[in-house]
Short mmCIF file of C-alpha atoms in Angstrom, two decimals:
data_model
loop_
_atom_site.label_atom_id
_atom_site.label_comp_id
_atom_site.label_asym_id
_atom_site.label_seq_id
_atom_site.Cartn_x
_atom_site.Cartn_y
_atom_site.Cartn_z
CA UNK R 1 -21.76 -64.96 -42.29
CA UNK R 2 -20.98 -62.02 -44.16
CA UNK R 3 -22.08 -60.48 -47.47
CA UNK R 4 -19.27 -61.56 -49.33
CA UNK R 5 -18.56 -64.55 -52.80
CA UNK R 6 -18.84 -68.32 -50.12
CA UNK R 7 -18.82 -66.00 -46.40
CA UNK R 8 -16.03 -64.32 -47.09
CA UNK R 9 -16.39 -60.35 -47.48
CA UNK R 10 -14.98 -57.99 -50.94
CA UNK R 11 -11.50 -58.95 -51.87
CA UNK R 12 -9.10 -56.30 -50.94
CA UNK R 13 -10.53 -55.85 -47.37
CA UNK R 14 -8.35 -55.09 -44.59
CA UNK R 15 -7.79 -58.19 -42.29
CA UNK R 16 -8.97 -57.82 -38.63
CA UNK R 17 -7.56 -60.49 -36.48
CA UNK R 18 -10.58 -60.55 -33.66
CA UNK R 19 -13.12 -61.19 -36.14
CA UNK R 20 -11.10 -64.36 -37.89
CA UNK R 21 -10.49 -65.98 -34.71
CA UNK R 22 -14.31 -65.39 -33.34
CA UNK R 23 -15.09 -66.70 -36.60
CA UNK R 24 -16.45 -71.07 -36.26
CA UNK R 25 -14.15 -72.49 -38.42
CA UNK R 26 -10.91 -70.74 -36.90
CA UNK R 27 -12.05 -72.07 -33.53
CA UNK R 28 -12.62 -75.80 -34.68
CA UNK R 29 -9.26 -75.74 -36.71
CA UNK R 30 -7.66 -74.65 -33.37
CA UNK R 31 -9.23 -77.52 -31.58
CA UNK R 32 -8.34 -79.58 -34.53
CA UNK R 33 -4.37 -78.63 -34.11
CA UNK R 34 -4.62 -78.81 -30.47
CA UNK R 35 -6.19 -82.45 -30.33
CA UNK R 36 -3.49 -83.80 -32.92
CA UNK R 37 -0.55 -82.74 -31.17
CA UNK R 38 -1.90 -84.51 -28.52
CA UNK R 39 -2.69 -87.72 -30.14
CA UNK R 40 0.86 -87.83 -31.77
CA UNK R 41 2.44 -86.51 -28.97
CA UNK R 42 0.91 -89.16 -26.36
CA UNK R 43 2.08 -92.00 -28.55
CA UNK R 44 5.51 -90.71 -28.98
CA UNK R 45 6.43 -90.07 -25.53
CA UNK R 46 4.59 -92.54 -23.91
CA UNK R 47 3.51 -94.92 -26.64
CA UNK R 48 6.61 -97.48 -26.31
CA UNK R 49 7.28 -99.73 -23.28
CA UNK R 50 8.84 -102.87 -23.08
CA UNK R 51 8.95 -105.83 -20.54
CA UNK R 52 10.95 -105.97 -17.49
CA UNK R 53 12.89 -109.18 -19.69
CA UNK R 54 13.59 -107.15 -22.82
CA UNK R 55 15.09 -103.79 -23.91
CA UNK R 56 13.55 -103.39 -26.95
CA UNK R 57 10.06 -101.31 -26.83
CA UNK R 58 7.04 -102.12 -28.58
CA UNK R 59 3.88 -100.18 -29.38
CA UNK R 60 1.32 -99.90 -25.88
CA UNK R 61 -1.37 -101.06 -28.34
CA UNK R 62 -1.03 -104.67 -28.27
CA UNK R 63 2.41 -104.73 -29.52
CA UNK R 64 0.99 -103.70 -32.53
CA UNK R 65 3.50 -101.37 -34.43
CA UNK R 66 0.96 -100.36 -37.00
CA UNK R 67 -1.70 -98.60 -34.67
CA UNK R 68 1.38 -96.83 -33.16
CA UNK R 69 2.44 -95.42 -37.10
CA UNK R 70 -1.02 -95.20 -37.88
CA UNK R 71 -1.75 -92.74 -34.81
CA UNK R 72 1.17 -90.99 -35.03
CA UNK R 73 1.03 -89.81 -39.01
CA UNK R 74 -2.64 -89.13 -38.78
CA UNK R 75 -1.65 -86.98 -36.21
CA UNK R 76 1.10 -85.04 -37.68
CA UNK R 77 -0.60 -84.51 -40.90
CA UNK R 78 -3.55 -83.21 -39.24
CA UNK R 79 -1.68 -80.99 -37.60
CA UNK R 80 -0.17 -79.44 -40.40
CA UNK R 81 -3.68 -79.57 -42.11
CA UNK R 82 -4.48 -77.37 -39.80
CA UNK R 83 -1.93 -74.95 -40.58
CA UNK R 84 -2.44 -74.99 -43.53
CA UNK R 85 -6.39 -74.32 -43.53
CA UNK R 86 -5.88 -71.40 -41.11
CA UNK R 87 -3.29 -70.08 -43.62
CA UNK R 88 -6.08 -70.08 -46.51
CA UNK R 89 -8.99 -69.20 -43.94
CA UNK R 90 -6.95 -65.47 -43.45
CA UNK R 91 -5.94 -65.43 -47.02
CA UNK R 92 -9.21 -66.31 -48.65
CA UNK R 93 -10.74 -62.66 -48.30
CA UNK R 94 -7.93 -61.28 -50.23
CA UNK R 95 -9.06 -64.16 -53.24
CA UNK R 96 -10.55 -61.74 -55.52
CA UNK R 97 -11.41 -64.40 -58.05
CA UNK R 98 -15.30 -66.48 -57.68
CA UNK R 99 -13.63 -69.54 -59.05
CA UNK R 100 -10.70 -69.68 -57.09
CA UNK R 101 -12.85 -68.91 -53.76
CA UNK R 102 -15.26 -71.95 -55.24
CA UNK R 103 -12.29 -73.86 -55.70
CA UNK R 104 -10.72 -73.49 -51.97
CA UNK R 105 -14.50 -73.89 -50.33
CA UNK R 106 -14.40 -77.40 -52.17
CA UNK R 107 -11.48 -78.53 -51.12
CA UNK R 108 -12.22 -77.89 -47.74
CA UNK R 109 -15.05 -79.52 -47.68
CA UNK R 110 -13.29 -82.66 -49.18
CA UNK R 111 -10.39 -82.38 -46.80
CA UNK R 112 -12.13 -81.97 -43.85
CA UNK R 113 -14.83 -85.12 -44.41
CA UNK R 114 -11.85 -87.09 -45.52
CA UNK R 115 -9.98 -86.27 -42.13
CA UNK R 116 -12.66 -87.18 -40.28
CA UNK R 117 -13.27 -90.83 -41.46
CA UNK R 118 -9.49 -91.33 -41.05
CA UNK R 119 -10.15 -89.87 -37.16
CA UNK R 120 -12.97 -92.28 -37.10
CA UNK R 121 -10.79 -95.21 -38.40
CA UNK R 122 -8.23 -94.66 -36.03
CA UNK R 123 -10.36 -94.42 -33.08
CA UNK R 124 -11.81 -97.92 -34.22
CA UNK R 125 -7.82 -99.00 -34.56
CA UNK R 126 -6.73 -97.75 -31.12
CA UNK R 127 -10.01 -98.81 -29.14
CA UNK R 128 -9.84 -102.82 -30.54
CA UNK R 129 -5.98 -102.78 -30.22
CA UNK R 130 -6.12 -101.11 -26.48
CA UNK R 131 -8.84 -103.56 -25.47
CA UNK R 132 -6.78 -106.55 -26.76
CA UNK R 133 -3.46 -106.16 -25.27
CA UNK R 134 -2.74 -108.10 -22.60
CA UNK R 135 -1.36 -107.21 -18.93
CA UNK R 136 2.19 -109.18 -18.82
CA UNK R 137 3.11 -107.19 -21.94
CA UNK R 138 2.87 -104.26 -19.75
CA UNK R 139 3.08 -105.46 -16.18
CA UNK R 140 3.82 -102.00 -14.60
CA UNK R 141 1.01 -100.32 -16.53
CA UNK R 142 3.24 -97.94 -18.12
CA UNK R 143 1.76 -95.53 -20.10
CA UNK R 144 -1.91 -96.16 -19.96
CA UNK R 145 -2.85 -92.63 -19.45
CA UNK R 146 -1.15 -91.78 -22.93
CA UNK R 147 -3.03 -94.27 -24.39
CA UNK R 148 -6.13 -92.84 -23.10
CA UNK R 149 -5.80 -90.06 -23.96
CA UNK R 150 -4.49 -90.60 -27.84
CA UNK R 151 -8.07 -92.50 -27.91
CA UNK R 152 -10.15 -90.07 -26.49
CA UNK R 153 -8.82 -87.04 -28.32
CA UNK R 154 -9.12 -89.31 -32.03
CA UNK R 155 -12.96 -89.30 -30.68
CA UNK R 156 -12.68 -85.25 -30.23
CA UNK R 157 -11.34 -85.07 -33.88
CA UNK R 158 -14.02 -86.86 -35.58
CA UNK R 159 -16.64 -84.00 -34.62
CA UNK R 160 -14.07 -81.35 -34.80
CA UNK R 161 -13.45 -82.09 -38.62
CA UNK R 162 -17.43 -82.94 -39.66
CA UNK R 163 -17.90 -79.52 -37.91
CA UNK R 164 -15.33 -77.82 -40.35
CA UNK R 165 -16.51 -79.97 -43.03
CA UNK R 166 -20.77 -78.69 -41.95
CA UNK R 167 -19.03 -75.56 -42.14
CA UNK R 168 -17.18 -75.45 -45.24
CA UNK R 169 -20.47 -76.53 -47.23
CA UNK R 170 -22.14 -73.88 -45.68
CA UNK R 171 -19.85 -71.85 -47.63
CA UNK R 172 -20.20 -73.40 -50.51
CA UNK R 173 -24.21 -73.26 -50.35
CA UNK R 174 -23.98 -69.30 -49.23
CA UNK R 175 -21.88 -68.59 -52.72
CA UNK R 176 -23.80 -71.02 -54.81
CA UNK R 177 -27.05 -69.45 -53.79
CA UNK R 178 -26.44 -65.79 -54.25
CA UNK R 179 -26.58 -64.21 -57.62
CA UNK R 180 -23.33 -62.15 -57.17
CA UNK R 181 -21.39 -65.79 -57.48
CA UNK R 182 -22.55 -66.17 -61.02
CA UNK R 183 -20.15 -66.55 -64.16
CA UNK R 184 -20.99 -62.93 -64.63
CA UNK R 185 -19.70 -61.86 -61.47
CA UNK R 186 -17.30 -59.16 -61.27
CA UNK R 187 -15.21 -57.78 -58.39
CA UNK R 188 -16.94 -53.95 -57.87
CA UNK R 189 -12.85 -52.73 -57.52
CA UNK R 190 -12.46 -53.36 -60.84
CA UNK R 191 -16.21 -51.82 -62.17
CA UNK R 192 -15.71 -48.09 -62.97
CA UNK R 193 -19.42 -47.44 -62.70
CA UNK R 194 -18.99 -44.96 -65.89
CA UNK R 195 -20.24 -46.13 -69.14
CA UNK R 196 -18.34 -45.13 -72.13
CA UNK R 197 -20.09 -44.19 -75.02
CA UNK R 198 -19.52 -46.41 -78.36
CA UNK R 199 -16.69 -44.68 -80.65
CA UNK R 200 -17.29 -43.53 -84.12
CA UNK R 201 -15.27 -41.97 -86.61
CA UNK R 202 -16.14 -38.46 -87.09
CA UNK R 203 -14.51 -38.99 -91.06
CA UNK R 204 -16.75 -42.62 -91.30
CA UNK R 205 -19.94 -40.32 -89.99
CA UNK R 206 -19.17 -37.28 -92.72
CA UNK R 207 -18.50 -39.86 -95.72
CA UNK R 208 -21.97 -41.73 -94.91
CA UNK R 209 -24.25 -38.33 -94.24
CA UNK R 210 -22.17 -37.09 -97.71
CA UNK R 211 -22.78 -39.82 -99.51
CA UNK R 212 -26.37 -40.22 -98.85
CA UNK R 213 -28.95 -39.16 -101.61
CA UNK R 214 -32.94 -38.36 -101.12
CA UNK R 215 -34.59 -41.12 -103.26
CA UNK R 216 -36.11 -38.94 -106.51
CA UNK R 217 -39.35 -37.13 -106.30
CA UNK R 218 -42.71 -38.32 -107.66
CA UNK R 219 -43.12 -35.90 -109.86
CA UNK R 220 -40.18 -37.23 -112.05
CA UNK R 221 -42.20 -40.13 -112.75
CA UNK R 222 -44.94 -38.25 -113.88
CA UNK R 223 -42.43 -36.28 -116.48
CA UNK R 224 -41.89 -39.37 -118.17
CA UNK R 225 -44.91 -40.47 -118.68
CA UNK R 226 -46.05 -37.00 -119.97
CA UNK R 227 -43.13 -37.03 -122.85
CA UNK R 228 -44.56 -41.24 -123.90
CA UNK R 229 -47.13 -41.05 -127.32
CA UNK R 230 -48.50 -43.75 -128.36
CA UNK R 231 -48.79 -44.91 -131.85
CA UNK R 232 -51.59 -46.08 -133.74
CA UNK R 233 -50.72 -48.82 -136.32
#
């Protein structure tokens, strides 16, 4: 990772495009987008058949509308997750603030980990709802490759998002480790380098040297004494 506040390098750098997408977390976010569309997709074209006596379709997982919702937003939101992630990922060196950068590394991490249990949950949902539907709801085996395939690509997603999630807290642990992510950090584009030296008054400086007196010389107390008599009652 680079030298930069969570992997990321100096704000202000010029973005190169063959570094971000050789970069891990571009690739799994790709793989992310690419196995959601076809989770989503799969169920939507393929996901409804009906019997030979009936017009109306019902879901290929055991009749079971719910899976069929369940598969399809999961899907579509991941998808735009995606998006949106990528968007940040080539935005985030441009973040010139530590707290903001801490702030988009968290969420990242919380996103991704929170994707992957609902991957997990719907690979659960489509596997026990697959296994339990029954052949003369779908005598012609209609769509049973979709199905599959929605199943198999939820399993993908579960490692693709703990791998962005690994990633992410990576991240986290490179910026939390290195002194330069302190409160006290500050960007070097805004750090002249020059220090300035403390201003005075010169008319402050001339009334305190002027007004400043030598304590008086020993000698004065010696005069004193000199001019005392004493008495003698």
């Amino acid at each position: 990772m680079d030298g930069g506040a969570f992997g990321a390098g100096k704000a202000g750098g010029a973005f190169d495009p063959q570094a971000f997408i050789r970069q891990p977390q571009t690739l799994l976010r790709l793989l992310s987008w690419v196995f959601s569309i076809v989770v989503f997709g799969s169920i939507v074209n393929e996901g409804y058949v009906n019997r030979l006596d009936e017009t109306q379709e019902h879901c290929i997982f055991n009749r079971n509308r719910n899976a069929c919702n369940y598969g399809i937003t999961v899907g579509v939101l991941a998808f735009l997750s995606c998006l949106l992630y990528l968007a940040l990922d080539a935005y985030f060196p441009q973040i010139s603030s530590v707290k903001d950068r801490k702030k988009a590394v968290l969420s990242d991490i919380g996103v991704s980990a929170f994707w992957a249990f609902l991957w997990f949950v719907g690979f659960c949902f489509l596997t026990n709802q697959w296994q339990a539907s029954k052949e003369e709801d779908n005598p012609l085996n209609e769509g049973g490759d979709a199905a599959r395939a929605a199943i198999t690509f939820s399993f993908f997603s579960i490692f693709t998002w703990v791998g962005q999630a690994f990633l992410a807290y990576q991240r986290f642990q490179l910026g939390a480790d290195s002194a330069l992510f302190s409160q006290d950090y500050m960007d070097p584009s805004q750090d002249s380098g020059m220090p300035y030296a403390p201003y005075t008054n010169e008319e402050d400086a001339t009334d305190a040297v002027g007004t400043y007196q030598q304590p008086p010389p020993a000698d004065a107390f010696d005069t004193e004494t000199q001019g005392y008599q004493t008495q003698n009652y």
